[in-house]
PDB file of C-alpha atoms in Angstrom:
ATOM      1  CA  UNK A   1       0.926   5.817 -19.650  1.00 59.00           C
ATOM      2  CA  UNK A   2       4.503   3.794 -18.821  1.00 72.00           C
ATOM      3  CA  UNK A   3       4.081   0.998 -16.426  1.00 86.00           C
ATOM      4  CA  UNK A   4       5.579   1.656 -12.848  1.00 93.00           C
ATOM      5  CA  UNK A   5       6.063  -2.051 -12.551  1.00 95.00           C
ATOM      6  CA  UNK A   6       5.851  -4.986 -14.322  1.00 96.00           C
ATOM      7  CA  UNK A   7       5.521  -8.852 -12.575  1.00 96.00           C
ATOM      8  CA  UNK A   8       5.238 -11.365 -15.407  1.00 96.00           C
ATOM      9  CA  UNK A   9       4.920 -14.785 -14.724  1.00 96.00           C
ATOM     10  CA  UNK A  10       6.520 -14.638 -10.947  1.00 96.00           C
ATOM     11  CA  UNK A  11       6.562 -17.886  -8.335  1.00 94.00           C
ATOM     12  CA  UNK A  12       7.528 -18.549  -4.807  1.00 93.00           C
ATOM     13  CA  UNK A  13       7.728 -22.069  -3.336  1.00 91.00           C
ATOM     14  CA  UNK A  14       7.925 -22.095   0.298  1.00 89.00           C
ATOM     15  CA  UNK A  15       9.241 -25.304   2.243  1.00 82.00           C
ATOM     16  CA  UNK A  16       7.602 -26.788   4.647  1.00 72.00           C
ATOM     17  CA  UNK A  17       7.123 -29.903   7.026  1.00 72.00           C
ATOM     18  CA  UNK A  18       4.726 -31.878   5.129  1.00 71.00           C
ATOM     19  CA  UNK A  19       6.541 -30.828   1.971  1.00 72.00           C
ATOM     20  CA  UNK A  20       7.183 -27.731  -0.065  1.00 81.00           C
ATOM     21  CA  UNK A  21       4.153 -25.333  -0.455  1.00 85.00           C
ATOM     22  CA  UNK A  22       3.432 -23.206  -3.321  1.00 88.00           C
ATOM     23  CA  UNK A  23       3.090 -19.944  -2.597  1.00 90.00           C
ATOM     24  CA  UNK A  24       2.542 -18.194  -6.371  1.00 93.00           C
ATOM     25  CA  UNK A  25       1.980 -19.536  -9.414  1.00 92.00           C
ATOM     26  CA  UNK A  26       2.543 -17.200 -12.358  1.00 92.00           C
ATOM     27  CA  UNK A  27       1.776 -14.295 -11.632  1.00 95.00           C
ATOM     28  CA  UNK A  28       1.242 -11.682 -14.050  1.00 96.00           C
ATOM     29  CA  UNK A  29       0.684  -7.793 -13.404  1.00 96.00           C
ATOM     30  CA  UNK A  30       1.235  -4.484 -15.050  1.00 96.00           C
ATOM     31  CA  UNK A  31       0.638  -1.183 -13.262  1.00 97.00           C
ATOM     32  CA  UNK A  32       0.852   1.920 -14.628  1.00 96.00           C
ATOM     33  CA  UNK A  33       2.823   4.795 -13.339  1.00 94.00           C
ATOM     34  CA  UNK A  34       0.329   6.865 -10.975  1.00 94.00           C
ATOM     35  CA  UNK A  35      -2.112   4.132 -10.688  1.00 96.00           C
ATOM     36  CA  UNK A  36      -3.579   3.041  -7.547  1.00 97.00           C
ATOM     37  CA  UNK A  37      -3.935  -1.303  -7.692  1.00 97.00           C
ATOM     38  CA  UNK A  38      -5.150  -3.180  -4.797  1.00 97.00           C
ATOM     39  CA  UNK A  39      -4.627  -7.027  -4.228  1.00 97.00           C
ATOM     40  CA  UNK A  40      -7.416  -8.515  -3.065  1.00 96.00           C
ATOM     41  CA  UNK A  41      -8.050 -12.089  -1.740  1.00 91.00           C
ATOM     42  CA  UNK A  42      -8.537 -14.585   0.954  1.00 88.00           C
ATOM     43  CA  UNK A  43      -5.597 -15.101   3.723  1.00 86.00           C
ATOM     44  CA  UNK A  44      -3.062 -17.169   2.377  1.00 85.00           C
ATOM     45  CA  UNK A  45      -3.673 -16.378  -1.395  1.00 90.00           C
ATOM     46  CA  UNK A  46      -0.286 -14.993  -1.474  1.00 91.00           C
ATOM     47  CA  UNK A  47      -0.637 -11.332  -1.735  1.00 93.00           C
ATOM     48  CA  UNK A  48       1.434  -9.797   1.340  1.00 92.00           C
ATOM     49  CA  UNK A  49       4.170 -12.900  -0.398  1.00 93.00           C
ATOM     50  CA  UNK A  50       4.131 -10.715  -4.083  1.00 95.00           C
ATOM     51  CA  UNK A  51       3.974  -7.457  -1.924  1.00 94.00           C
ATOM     52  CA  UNK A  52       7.715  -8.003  -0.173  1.00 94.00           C
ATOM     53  CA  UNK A  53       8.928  -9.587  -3.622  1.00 95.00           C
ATOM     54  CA  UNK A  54       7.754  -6.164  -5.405  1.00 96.00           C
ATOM     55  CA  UNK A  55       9.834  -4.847  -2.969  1.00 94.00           C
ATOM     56  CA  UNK A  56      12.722  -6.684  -3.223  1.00 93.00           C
ATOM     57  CA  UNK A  57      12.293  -8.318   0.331  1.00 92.00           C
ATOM     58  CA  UNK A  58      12.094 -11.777  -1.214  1.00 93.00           C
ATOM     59  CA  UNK A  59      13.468 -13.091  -4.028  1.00 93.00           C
ATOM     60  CA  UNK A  60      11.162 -15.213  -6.216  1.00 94.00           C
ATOM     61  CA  UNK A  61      11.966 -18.636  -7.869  1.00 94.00           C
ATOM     62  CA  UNK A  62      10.518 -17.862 -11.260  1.00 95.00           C
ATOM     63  CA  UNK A  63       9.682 -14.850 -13.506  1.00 95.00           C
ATOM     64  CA  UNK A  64      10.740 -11.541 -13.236  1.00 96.00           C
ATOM     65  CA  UNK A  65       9.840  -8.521 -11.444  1.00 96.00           C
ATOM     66  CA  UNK A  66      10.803  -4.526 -12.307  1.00 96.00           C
ATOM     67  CA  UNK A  67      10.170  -1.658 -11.013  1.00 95.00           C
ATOM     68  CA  UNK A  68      10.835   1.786 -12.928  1.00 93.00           C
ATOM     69  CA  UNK A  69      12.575  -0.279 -15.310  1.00 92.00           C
ATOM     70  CA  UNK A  70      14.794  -1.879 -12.742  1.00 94.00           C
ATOM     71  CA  UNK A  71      14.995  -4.877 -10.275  1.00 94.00           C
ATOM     72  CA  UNK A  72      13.198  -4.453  -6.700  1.00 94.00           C
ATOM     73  CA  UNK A  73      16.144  -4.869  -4.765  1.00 92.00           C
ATOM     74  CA  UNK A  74      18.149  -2.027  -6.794  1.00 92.00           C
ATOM     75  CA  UNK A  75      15.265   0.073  -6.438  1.00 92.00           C
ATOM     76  CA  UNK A  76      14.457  -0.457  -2.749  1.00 89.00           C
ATOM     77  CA  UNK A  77      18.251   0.515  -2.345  1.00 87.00           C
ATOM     78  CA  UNK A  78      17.374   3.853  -4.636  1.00 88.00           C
ATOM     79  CA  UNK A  79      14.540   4.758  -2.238  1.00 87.00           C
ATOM     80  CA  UNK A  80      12.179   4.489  -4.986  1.00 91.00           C
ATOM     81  CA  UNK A  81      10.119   1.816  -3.216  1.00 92.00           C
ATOM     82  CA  UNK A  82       8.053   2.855   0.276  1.00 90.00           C
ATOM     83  CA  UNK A  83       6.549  -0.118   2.229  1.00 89.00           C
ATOM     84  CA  UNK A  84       3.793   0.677   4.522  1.00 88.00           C
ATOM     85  CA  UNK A  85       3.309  -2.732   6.896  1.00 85.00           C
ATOM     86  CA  UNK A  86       0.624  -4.021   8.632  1.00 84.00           C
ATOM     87  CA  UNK A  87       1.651  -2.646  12.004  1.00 84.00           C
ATOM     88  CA  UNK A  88       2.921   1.104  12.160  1.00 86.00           C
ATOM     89  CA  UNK A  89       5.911  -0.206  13.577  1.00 86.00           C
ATOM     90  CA  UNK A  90       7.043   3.269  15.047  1.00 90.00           C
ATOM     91  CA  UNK A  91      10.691   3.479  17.197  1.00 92.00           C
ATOM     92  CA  UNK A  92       9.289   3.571  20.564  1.00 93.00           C
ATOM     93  CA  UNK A  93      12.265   6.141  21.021  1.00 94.00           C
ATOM     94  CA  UNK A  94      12.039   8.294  19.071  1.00 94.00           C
ATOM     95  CA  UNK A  95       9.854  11.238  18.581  1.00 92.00           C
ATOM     96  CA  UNK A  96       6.869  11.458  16.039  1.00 92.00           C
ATOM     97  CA  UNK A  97       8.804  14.114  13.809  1.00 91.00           C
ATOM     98  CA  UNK A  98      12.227  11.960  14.203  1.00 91.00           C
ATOM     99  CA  UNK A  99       9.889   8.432  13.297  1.00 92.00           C
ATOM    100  CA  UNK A 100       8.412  10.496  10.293  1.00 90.00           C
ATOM    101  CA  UNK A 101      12.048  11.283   8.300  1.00 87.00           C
ATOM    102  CA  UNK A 102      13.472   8.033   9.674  1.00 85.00           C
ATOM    103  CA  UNK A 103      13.245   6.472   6.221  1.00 80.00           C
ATOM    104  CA  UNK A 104      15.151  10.073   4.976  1.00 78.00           C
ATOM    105  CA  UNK A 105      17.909   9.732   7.307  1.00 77.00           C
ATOM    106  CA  UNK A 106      19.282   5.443   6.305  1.00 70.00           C
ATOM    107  CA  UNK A 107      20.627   5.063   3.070  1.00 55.00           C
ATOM    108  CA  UNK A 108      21.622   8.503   1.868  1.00 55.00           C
ATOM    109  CA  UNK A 109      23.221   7.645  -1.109  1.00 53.00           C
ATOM    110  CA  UNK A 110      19.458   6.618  -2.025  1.00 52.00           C
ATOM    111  CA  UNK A 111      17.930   9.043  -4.849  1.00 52.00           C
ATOM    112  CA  UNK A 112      16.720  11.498  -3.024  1.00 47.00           C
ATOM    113  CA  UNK A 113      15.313  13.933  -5.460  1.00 49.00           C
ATOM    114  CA  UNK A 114      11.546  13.918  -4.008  1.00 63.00           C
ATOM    115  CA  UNK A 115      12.439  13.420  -0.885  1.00 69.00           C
ATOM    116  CA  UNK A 116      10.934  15.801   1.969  1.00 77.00           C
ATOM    117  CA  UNK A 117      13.325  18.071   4.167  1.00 79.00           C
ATOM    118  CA  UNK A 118      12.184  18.358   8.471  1.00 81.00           C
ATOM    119  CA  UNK A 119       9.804  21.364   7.458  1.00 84.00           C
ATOM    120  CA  UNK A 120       7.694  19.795   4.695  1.00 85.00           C
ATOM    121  CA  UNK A 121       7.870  16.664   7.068  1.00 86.00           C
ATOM    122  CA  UNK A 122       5.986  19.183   9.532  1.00 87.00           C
ATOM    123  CA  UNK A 123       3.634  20.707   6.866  1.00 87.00           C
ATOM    124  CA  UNK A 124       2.515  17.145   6.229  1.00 85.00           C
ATOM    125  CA  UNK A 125       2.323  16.324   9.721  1.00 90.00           C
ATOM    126  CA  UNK A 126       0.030  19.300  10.358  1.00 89.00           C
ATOM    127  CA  UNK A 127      -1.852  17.633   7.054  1.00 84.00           C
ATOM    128  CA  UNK A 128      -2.947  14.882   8.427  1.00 85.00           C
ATOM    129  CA  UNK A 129      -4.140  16.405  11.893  1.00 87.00           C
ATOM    130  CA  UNK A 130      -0.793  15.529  13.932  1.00 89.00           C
ATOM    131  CA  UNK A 131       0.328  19.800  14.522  1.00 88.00           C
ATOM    132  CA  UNK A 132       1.851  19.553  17.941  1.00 88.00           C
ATOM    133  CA  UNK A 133       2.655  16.599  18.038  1.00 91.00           C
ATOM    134  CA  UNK A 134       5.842  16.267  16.769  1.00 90.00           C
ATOM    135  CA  UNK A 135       8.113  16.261  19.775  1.00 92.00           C
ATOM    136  CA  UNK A 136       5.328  13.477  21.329  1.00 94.00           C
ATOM    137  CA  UNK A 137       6.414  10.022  21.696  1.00 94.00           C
ATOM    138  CA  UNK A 138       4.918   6.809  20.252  1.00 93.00           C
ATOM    139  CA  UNK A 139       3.409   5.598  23.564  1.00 93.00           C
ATOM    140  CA  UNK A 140       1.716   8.724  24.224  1.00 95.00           C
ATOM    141  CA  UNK A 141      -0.237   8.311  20.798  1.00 91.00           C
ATOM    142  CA  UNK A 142      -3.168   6.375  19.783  1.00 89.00           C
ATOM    143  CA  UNK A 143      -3.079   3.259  17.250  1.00 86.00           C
ATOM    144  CA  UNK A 144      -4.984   5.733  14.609  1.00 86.00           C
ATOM    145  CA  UNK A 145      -2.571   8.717  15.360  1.00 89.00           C
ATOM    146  CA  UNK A 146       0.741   6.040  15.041  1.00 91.00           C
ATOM    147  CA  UNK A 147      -0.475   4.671  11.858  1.00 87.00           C
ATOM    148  CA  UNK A 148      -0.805   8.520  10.672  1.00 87.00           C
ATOM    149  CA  UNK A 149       2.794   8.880  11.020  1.00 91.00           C
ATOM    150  CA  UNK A 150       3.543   5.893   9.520  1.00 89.00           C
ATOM    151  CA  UNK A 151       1.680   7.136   6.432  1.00 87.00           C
ATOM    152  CA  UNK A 152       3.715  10.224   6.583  1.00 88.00           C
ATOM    153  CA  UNK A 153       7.218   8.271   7.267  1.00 88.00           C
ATOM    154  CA  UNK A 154       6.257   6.771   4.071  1.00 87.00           C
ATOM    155  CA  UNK A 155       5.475   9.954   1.951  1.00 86.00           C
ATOM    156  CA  UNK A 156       8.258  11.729   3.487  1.00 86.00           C
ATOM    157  CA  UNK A 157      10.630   9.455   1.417  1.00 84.00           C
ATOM    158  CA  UNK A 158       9.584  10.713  -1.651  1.00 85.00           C
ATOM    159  CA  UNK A 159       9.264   7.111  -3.556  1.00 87.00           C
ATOM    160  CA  UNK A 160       7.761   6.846  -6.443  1.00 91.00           C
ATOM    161  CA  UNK A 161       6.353   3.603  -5.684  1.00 94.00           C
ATOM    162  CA  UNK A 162       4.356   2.525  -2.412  1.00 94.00           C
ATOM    163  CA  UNK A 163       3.600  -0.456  -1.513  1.00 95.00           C
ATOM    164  CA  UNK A 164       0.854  -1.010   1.783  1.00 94.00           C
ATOM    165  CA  UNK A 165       0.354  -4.327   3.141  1.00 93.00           C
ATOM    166  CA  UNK A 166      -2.967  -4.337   4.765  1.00 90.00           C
ATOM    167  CA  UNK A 167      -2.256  -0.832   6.879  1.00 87.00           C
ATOM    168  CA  UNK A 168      -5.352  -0.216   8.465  1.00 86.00           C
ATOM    169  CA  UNK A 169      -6.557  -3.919   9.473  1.00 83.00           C
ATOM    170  CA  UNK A 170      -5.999  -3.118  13.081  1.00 79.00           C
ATOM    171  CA  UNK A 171      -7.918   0.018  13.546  1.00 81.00           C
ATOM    172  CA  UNK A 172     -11.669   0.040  13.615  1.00 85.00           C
ATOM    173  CA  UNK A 173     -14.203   0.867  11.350  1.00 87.00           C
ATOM    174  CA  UNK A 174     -14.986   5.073  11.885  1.00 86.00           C
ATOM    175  CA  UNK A 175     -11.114   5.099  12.248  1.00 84.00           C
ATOM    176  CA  UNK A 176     -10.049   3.139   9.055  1.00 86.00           C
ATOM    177  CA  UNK A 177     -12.541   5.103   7.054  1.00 89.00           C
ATOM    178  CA  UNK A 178     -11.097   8.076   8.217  1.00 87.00           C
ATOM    179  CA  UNK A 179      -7.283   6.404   6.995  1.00 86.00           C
ATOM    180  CA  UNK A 180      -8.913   5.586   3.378  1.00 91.00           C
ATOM    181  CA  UNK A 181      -9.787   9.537   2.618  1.00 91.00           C
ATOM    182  CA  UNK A 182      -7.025  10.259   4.260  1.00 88.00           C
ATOM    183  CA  UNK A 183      -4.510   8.269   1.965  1.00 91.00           C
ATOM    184  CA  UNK A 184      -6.627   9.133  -1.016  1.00 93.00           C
ATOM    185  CA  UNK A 185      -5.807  12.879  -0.194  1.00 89.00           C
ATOM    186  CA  UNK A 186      -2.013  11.923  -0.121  1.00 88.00           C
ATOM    187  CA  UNK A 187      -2.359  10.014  -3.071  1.00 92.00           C
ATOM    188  CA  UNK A 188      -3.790  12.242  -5.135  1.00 90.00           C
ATOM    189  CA  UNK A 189      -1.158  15.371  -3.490  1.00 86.00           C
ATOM    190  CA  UNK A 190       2.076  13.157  -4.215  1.00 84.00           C
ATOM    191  CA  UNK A 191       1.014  10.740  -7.360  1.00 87.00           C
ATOM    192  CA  UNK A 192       2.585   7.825  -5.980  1.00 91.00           C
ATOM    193  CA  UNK A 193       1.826   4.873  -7.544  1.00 95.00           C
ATOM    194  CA  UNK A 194       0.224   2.374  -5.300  1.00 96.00           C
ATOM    195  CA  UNK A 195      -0.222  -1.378  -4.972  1.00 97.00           C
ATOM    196  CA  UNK A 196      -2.073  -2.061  -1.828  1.00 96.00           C
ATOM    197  CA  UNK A 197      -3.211  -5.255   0.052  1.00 95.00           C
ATOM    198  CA  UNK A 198      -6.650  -6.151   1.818  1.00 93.00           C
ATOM    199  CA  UNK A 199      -9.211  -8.195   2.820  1.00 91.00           C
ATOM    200  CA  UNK A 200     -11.961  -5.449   2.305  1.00 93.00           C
ATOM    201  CA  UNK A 201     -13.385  -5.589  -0.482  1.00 95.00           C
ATOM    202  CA  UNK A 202     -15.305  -2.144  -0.045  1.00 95.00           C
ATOM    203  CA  UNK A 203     -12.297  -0.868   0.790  1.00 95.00           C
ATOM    204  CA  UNK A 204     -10.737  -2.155  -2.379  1.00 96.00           C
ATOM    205  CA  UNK A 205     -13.800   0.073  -4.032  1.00 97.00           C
ATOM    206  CA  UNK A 206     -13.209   3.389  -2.693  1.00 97.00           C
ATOM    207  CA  UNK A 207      -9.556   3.656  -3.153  1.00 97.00           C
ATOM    208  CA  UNK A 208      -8.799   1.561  -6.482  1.00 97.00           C
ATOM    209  CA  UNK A 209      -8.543   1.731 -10.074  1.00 97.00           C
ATOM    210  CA  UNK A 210      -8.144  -1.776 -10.494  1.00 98.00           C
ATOM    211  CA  UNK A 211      -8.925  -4.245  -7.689  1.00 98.00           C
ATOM    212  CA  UNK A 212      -6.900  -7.477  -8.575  1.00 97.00           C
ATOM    213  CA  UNK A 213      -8.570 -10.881  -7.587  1.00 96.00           C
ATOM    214  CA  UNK A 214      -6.161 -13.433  -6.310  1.00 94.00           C
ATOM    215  CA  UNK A 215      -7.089 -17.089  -5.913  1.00 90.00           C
ATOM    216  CA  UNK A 216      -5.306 -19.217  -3.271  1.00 84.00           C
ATOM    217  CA  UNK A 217      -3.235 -22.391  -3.708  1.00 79.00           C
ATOM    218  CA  UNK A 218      -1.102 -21.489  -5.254  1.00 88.00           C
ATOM    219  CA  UNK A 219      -1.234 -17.588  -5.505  1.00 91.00           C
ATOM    220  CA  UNK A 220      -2.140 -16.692  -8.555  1.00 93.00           C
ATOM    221  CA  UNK A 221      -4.807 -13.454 -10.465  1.00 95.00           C
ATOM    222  CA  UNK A 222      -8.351 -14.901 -10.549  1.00 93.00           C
ATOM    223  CA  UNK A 223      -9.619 -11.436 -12.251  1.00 95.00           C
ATOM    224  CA  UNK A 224      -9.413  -7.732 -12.829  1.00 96.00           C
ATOM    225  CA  UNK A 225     -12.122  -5.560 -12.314  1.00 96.00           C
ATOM    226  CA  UNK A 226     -11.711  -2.090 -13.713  1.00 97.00           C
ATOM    227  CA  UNK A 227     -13.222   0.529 -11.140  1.00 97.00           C
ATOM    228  CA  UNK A 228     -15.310   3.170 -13.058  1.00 95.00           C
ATOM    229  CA  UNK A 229     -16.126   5.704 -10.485  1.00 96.00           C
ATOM    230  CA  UNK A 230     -15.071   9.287 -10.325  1.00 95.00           C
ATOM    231  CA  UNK A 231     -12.356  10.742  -8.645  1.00 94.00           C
ATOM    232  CA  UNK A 232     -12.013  12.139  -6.114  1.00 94.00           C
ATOM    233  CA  UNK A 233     -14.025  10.080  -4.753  1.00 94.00           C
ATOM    234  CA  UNK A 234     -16.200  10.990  -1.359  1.00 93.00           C
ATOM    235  CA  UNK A 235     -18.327   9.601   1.363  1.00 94.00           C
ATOM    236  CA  UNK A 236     -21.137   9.909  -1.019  1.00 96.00           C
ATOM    237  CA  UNK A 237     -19.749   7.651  -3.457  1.00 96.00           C
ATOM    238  CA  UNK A 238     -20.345   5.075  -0.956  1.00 96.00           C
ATOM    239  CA  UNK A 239     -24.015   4.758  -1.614  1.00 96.00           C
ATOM    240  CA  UNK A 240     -24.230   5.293  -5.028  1.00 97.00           C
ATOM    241  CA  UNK A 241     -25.538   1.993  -6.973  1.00 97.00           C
ATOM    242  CA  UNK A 242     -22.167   1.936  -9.003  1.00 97.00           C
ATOM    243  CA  UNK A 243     -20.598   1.720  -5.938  1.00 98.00           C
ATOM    244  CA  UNK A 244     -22.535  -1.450  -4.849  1.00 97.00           C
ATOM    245  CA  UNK A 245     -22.207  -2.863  -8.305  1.00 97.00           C
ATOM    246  CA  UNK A 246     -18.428  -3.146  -7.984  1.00 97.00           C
ATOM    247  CA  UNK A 247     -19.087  -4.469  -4.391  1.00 97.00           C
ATOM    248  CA  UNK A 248     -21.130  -7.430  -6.116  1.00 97.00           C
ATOM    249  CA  UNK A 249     -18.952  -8.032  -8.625  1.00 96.00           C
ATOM    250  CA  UNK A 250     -16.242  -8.245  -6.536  1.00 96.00           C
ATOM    251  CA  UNK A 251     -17.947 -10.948  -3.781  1.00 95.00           C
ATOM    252  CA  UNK A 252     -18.999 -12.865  -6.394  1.00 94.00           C
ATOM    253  CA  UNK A 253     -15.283 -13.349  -8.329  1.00 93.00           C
ATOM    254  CA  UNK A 254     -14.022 -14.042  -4.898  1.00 90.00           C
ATOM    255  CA  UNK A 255     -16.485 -16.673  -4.132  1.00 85.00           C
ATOM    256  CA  UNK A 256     -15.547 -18.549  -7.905  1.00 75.00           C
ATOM    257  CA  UNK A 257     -18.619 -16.547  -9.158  1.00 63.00           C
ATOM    258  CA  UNK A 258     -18.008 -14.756 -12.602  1.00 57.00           C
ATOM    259  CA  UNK A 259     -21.520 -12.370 -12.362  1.00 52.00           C
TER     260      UNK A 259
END
């Protein structure tokens, strides 16, 4: 399987007012073209900083970075890079259909081969339980229902590549279990390949092939754990001793533990 993107040896150096702070160290990461990565790590181990390089947000003082065989920032210009932030961040003027193809609409010389027209926009709205709601506005939406369309926005593009910094951090526990199956369904439909960012580390489970440990100061990948469990994967999975395996695993290479 080709390699959807490729970070070898990448570092970011930040300054500050005590001095300059070192964000990443050398970081090195392959991911394969359909495969679903998560970054994983404490706050400030620099993983939403090697998201927005991926992406060709920020530029970074050392290695190199490519994405389908080219540099982020040609690639985020190709629309072959979606980023899914924190917050939905949904144009309080705009409609929930118009939000969801916003990403469509800038750029059009962008390659838009995979990209969705208004009525599989609306299929995919109806998908993820928003039918009838596509002439509703942001405010009349709840944080669960505006971080649905934000998923869609993102899908609707078409990219190849999507990158999702920590999407469901805000939203509580029933609800951002209901946004992990939910993006695993998406997943699986469009075969995007995936690097996403969180703090969860059962999270990291359910949705991952890899999880990626990062260690803080600087930035840099602690480990790699492999997750063996079959797709696609259910509630039920949840319980299952594998399951808590990785779960161990993980805590443990997080707290400097190797077993």
């Amino acid at each position: 399987m080709a390699d959807a993107l490729t970070i070898a040896d990448v570092g970011k150096r930040f300054a500050g007012r005590s001095g300059d702070v070192d964000a990443l160290a050398r970081v090195g990461l392959d991911v394969a073209d359909g495969e679903f990565v998560t970054l994983l790590g404490p706050s400030g181990c620099g993983k939403s900083t090697l998201l927005r390089i991926v992406a060709g947000l920020l530029a970074p003082d050392a290695g190199v970075v490519t994405v389908l065989g080219d540099t982020p920032d040609a690639a985020r210009r190709a629309k072959r890079i979606a980023l899914v932030p924190q917050s939905p961040a949904l144009l309080p003027w705009r409609t929930v259909r118009s939000n969801a193809r916003l990403l469509t609409e800038v750029n059009r010389q962008g390659d838009g081969r995979r990209r969705l027209d208004e009525t599989q926009i609306d299929a995919l709205l109806a998908e993820v339980g928003l039918a009838g709601f596509g002439d509703a506005y942001p405010s009349e939406l709840s944080g669960g229902m505006q971080q649905r369309v934000a998923l869609v926005r993102a899908f609707a593009l078409g990219a190849p590549v999507l990158l999702m910094d920590e999407p469901f951090a805000a939203l509580d526990e029933i609800l951002r279990a209901e946004m992990r199956y939910l993006l695993l369904r998406l997943w699986q439909e469009h075969q995007a390949t995936v690097v996403f960012v969180t703090h969860s580390i059962a999270e990291a489970v359910l949705l991952s092939d890899r999880v990626v440990v990062m260690a803080p100061r600087p930035g840099r990948v602690a480990a790699v754990e492999q997750i063996d469990l079959p797709r696609p994967r259910t509630p039920e999975i949840e319980d299952t001793p594998a399951f808590a395996a990785h779960v161990v695993r993980l805590r443990h290479l997080l707290s400097g533990r190797s077993s």
